[in-house]
mmCIF file of C-alpha atoms in Angstrom:
data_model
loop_
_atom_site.group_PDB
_atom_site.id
_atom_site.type_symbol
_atom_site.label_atom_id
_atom_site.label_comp_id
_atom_site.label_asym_id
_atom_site.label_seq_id
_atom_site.Cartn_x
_atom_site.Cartn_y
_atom_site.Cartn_z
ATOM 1 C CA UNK A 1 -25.837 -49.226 158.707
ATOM 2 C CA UNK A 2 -26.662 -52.007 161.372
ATOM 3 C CA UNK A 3 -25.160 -55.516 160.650
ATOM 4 C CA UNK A 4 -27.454 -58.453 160.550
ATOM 5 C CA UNK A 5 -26.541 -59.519 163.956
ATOM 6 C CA UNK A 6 -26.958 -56.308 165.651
ATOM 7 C CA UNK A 7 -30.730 -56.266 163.788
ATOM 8 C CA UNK A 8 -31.578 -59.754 164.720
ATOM 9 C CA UNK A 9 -30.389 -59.222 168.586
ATOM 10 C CA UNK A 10 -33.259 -56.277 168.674
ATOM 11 C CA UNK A 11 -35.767 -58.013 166.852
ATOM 12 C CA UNK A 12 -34.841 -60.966 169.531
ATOM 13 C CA UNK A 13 -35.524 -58.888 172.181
ATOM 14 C CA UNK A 14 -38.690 -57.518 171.007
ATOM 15 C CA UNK A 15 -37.850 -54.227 168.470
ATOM 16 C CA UNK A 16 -40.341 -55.194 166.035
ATOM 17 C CA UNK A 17 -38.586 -52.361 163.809
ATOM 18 C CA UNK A 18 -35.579 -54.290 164.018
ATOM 19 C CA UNK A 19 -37.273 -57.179 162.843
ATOM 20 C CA UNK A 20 -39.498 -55.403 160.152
ATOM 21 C CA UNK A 21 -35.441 -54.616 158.928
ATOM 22 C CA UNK A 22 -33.958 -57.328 158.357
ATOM 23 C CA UNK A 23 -37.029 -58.833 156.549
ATOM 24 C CA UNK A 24 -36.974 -55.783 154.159
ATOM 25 C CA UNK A 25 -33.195 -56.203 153.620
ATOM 26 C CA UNK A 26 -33.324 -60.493 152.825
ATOM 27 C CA UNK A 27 -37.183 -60.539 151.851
ATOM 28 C CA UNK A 28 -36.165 -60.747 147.508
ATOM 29 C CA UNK A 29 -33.520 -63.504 148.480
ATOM 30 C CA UNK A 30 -35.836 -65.731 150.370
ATOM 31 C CA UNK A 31 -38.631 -65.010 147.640
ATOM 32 C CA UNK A 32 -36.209 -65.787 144.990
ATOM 33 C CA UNK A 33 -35.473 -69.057 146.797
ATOM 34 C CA UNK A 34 -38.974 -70.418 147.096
ATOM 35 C CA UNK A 35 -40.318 -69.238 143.709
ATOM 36 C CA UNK A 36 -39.169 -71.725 140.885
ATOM 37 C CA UNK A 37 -39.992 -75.098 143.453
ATOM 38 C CA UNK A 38 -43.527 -74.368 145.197
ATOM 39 C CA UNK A 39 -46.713 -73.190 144.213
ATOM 40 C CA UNK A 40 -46.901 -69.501 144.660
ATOM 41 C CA UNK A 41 -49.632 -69.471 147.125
ATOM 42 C CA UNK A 42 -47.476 -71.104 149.744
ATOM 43 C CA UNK A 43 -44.371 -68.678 149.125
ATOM 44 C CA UNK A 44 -45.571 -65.901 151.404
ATOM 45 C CA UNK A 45 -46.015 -68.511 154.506
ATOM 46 C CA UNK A 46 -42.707 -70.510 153.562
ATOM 47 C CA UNK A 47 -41.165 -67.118 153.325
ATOM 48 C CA UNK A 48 -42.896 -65.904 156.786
ATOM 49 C CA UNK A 49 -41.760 -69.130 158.641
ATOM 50 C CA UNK A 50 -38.016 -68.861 157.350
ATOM 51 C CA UNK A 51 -37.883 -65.572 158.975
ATOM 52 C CA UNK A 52 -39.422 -67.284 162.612
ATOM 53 C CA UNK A 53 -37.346 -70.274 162.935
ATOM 54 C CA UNK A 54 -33.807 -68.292 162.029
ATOM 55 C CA UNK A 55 -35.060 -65.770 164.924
ATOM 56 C CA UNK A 56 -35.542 -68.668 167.533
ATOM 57 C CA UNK A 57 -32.152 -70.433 166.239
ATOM 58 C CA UNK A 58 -29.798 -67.414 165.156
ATOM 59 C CA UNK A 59 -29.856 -65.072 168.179
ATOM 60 C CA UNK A 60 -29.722 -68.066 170.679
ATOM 61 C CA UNK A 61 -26.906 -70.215 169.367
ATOM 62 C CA UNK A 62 -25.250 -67.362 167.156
ATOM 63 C CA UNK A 63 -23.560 -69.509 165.196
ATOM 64 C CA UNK A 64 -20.405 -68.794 162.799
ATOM 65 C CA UNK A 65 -22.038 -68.273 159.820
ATOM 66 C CA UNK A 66 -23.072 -64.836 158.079
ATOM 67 C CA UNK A 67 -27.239 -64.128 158.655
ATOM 68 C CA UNK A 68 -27.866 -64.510 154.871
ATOM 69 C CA UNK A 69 -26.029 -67.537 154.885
ATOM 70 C CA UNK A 70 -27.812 -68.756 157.437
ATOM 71 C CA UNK A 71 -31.253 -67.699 156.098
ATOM 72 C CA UNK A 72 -30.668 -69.768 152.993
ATOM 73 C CA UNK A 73 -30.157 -72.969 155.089
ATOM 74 C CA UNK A 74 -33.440 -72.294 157.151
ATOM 75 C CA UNK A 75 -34.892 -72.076 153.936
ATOM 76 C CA UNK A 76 -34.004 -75.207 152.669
ATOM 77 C CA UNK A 77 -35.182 -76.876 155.879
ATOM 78 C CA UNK A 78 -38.475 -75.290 155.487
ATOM 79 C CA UNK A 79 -38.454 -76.197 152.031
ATOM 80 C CA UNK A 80 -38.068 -80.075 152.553
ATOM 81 C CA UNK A 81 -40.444 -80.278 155.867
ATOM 82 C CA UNK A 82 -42.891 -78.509 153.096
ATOM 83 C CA UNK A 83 -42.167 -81.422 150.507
ATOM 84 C CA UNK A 84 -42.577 -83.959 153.262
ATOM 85 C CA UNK A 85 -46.075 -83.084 154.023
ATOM 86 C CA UNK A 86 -46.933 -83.190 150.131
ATOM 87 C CA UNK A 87 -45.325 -87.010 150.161
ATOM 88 C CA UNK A 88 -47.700 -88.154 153.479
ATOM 89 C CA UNK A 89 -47.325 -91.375 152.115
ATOM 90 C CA UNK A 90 -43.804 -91.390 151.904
ATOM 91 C CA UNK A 91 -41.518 -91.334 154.530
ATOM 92 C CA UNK A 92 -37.821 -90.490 153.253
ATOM 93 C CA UNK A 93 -37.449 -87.611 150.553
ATOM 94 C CA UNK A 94 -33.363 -87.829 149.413
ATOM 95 C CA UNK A 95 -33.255 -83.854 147.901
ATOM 96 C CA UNK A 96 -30.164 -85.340 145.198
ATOM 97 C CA UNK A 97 -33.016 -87.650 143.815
ATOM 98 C CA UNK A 98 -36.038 -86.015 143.816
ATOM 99 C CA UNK A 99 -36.894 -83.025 141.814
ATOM 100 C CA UNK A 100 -39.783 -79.693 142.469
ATOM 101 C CA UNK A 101 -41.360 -81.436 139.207
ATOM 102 C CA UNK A 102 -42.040 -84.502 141.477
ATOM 103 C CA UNK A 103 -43.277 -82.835 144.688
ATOM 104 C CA UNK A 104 -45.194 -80.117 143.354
ATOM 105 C CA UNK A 105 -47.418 -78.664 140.414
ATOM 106 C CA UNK A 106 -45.575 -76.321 138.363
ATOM 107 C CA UNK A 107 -45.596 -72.480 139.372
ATOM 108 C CA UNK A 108 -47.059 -69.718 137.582
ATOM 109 C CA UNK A 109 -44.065 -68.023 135.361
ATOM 110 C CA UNK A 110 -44.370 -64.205 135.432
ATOM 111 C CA UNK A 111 -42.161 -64.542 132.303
ATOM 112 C CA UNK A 112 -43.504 -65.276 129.100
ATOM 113 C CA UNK A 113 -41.368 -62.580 127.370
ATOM 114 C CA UNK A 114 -38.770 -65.240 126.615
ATOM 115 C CA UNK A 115 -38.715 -68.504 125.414
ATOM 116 C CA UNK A 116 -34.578 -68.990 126.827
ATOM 117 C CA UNK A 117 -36.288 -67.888 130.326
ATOM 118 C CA UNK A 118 -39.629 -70.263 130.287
ATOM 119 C CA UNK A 119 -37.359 -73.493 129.380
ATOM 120 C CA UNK A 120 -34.398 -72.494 131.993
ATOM 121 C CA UNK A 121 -37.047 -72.412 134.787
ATOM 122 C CA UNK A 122 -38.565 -75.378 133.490
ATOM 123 C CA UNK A 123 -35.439 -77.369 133.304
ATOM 124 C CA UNK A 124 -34.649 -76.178 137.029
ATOM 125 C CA UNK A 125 -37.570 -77.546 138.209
ATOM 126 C CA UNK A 126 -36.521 -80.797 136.665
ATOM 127 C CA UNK A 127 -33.145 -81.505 138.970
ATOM 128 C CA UNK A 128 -33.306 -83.076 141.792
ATOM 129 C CA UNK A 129 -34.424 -80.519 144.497
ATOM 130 C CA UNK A 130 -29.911 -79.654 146.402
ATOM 131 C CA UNK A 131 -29.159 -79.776 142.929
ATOM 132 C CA UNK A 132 -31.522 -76.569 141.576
ATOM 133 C CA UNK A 133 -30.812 -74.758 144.713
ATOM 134 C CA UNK A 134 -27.254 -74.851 144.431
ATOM 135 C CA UNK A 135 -27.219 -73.923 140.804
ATOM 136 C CA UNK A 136 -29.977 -70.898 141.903
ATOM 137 C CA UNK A 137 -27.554 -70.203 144.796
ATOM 138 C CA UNK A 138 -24.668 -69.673 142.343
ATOM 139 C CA UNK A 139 -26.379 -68.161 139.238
ATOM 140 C CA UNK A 140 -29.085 -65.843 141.124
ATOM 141 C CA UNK A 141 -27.430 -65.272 144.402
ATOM 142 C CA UNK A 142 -24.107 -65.256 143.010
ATOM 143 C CA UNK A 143 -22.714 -66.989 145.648
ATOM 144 C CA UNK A 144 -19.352 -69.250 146.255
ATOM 145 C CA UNK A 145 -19.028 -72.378 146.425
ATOM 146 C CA UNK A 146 -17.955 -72.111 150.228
ATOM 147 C CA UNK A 147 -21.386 -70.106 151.331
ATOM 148 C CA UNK A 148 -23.321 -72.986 149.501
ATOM 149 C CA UNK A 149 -21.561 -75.730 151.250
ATOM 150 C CA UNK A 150 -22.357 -73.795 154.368
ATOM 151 C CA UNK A 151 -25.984 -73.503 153.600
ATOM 152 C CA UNK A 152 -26.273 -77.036 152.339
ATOM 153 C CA UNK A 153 -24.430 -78.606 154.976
ATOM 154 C CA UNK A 154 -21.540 -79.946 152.941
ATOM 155 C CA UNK A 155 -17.715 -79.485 152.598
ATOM 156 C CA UNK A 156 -17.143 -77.175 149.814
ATOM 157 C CA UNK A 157 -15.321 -79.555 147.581
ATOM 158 C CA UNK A 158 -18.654 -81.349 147.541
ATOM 159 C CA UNK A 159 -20.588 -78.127 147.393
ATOM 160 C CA UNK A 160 -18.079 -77.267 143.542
ATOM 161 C CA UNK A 161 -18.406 -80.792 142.434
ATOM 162 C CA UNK A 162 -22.290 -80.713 143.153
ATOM 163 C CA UNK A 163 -22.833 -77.031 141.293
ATOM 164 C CA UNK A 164 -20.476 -79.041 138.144
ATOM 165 C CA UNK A 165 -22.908 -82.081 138.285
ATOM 166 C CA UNK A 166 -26.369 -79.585 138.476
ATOM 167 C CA UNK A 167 -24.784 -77.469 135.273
ATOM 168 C CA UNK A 168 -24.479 -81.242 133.476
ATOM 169 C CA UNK A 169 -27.770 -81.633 134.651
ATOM 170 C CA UNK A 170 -29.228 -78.398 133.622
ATOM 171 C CA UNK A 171 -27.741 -78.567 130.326
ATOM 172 C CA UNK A 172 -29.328 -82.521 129.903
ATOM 173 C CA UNK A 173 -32.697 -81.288 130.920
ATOM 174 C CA UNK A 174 -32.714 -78.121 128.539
ATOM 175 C CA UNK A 175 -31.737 -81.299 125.564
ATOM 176 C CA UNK A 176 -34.779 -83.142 126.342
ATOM 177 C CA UNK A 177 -37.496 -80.483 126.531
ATOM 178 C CA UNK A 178 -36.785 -78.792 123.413
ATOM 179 C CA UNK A 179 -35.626 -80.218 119.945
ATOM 180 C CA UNK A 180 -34.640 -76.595 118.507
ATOM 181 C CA UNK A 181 -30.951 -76.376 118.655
ATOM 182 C CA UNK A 182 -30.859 -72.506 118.281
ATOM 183 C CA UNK A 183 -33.502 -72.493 121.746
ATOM 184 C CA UNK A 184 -31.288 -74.954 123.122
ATOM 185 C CA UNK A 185 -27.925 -73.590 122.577
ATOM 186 C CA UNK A 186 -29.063 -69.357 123.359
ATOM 187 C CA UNK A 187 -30.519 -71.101 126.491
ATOM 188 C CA UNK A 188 -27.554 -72.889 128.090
ATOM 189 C CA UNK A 189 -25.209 -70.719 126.756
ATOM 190 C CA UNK A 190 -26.756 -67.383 127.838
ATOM 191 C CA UNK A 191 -27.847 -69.214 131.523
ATOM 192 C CA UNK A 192 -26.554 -66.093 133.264
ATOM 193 C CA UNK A 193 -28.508 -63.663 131.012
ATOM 194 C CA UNK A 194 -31.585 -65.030 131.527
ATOM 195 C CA UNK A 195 -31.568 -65.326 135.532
ATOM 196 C CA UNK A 196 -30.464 -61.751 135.438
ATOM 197 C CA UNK A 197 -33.849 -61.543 134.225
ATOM 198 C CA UNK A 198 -35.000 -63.834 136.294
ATOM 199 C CA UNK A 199 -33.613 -61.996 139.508
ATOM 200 C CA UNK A 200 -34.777 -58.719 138.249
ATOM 201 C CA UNK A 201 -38.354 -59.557 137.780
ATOM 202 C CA UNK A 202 -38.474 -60.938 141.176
ATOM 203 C CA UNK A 203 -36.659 -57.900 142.417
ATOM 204 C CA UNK A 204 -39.640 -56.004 141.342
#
């Protein structure tokens, strides 16, 4: 099997097979990232121009970082020049303050099976924006601390004191949007059940 770098050099240089590759082989990541912070209607372009800009930066600069890992950062960019156009008005957006809940209206769930999985996504969607993607990073991605510090942009003992602060803050959220302890406890303490659902449903 061709690597990620070998793909992205052809699709660089015009294989449009190589290119139609490496979007089949990231495409559920980079869905997974934008679904639980934008409306759905704008995932398919968000997801589109992640895919453009890390073809015009990755082949050129080929930096020291893994294509996936690098993806995820691209998408985060994209994801906060999206919330900047939403805040016109506004001209600084700090990602530790300001949550999906602020920027956005909330996004269609595809799963109503659960109650756990409805009040986990909603309680995502409550943290400020680095802090729900490096808690989805971990839990759905299942990635270290050291990729998310690379995708975030921070040293990794930032990046494991960051995911310890966004489980704190998960776990505060899930407290004040339900007052049944039995929802509240299956929810935080089966986290990594119910984004295994999460992830699979996406998957689909």
């Amino acid at each position: 099997m061709e690597t990620d770098t070998e793909l992205v050099e052809r699709w660089s240089a015009g294989e449009q097979r190589a290119g139609e590759l490496i979007f089949e082989r990231h495409y559920g990541c980079i869905s997974r990232f934008f679904y639980n912070k934008v409306n759905p209607n704008a995932v398919p372009d968000l997801v589109q121009k992640t895919f453009l800009r890390c073809i015009e930066k990755f082949a050129g600069k080929r930096p020291e970082t893994t294509f996936k890992n690098y993806l995820f950062g691209v998408a985060r960019m994209i994801l906060l020049e999206h919330f900047r156009r939403l805040r016109r008005h506004e001209d600084r957006l700090d990602p530790l303050v300001v949550s999906a809940v602020d920027l956005a209206p909330s996004p269609g769930s595809i799963l109503g099976r659960r109650q756990e999985v409805q009040l986990m996504l909603q309680a995502l969607r409550r943290l400020p924006i680095d802090y729900q993607i490096v808690l989805e990073l971990y839990f759905w991605e299942k990635l270290r601390a050291a990729a998310v510090a690379e995708i975030i942009g921070v040293p990794e003992g930032t990046a494991r004191s960051r995911i310890r602060r966004a489980r704190q803050l998960f776990a505060a959220e899930v407290e004040a949007l339900t007052t049944d302890p039995d929802l509240r406890s299956s929810t935080v303490g089966g986290v990594e059940e119910w984004v295994a659902q999460v992830r699979a449903a996406l998957s689909d």
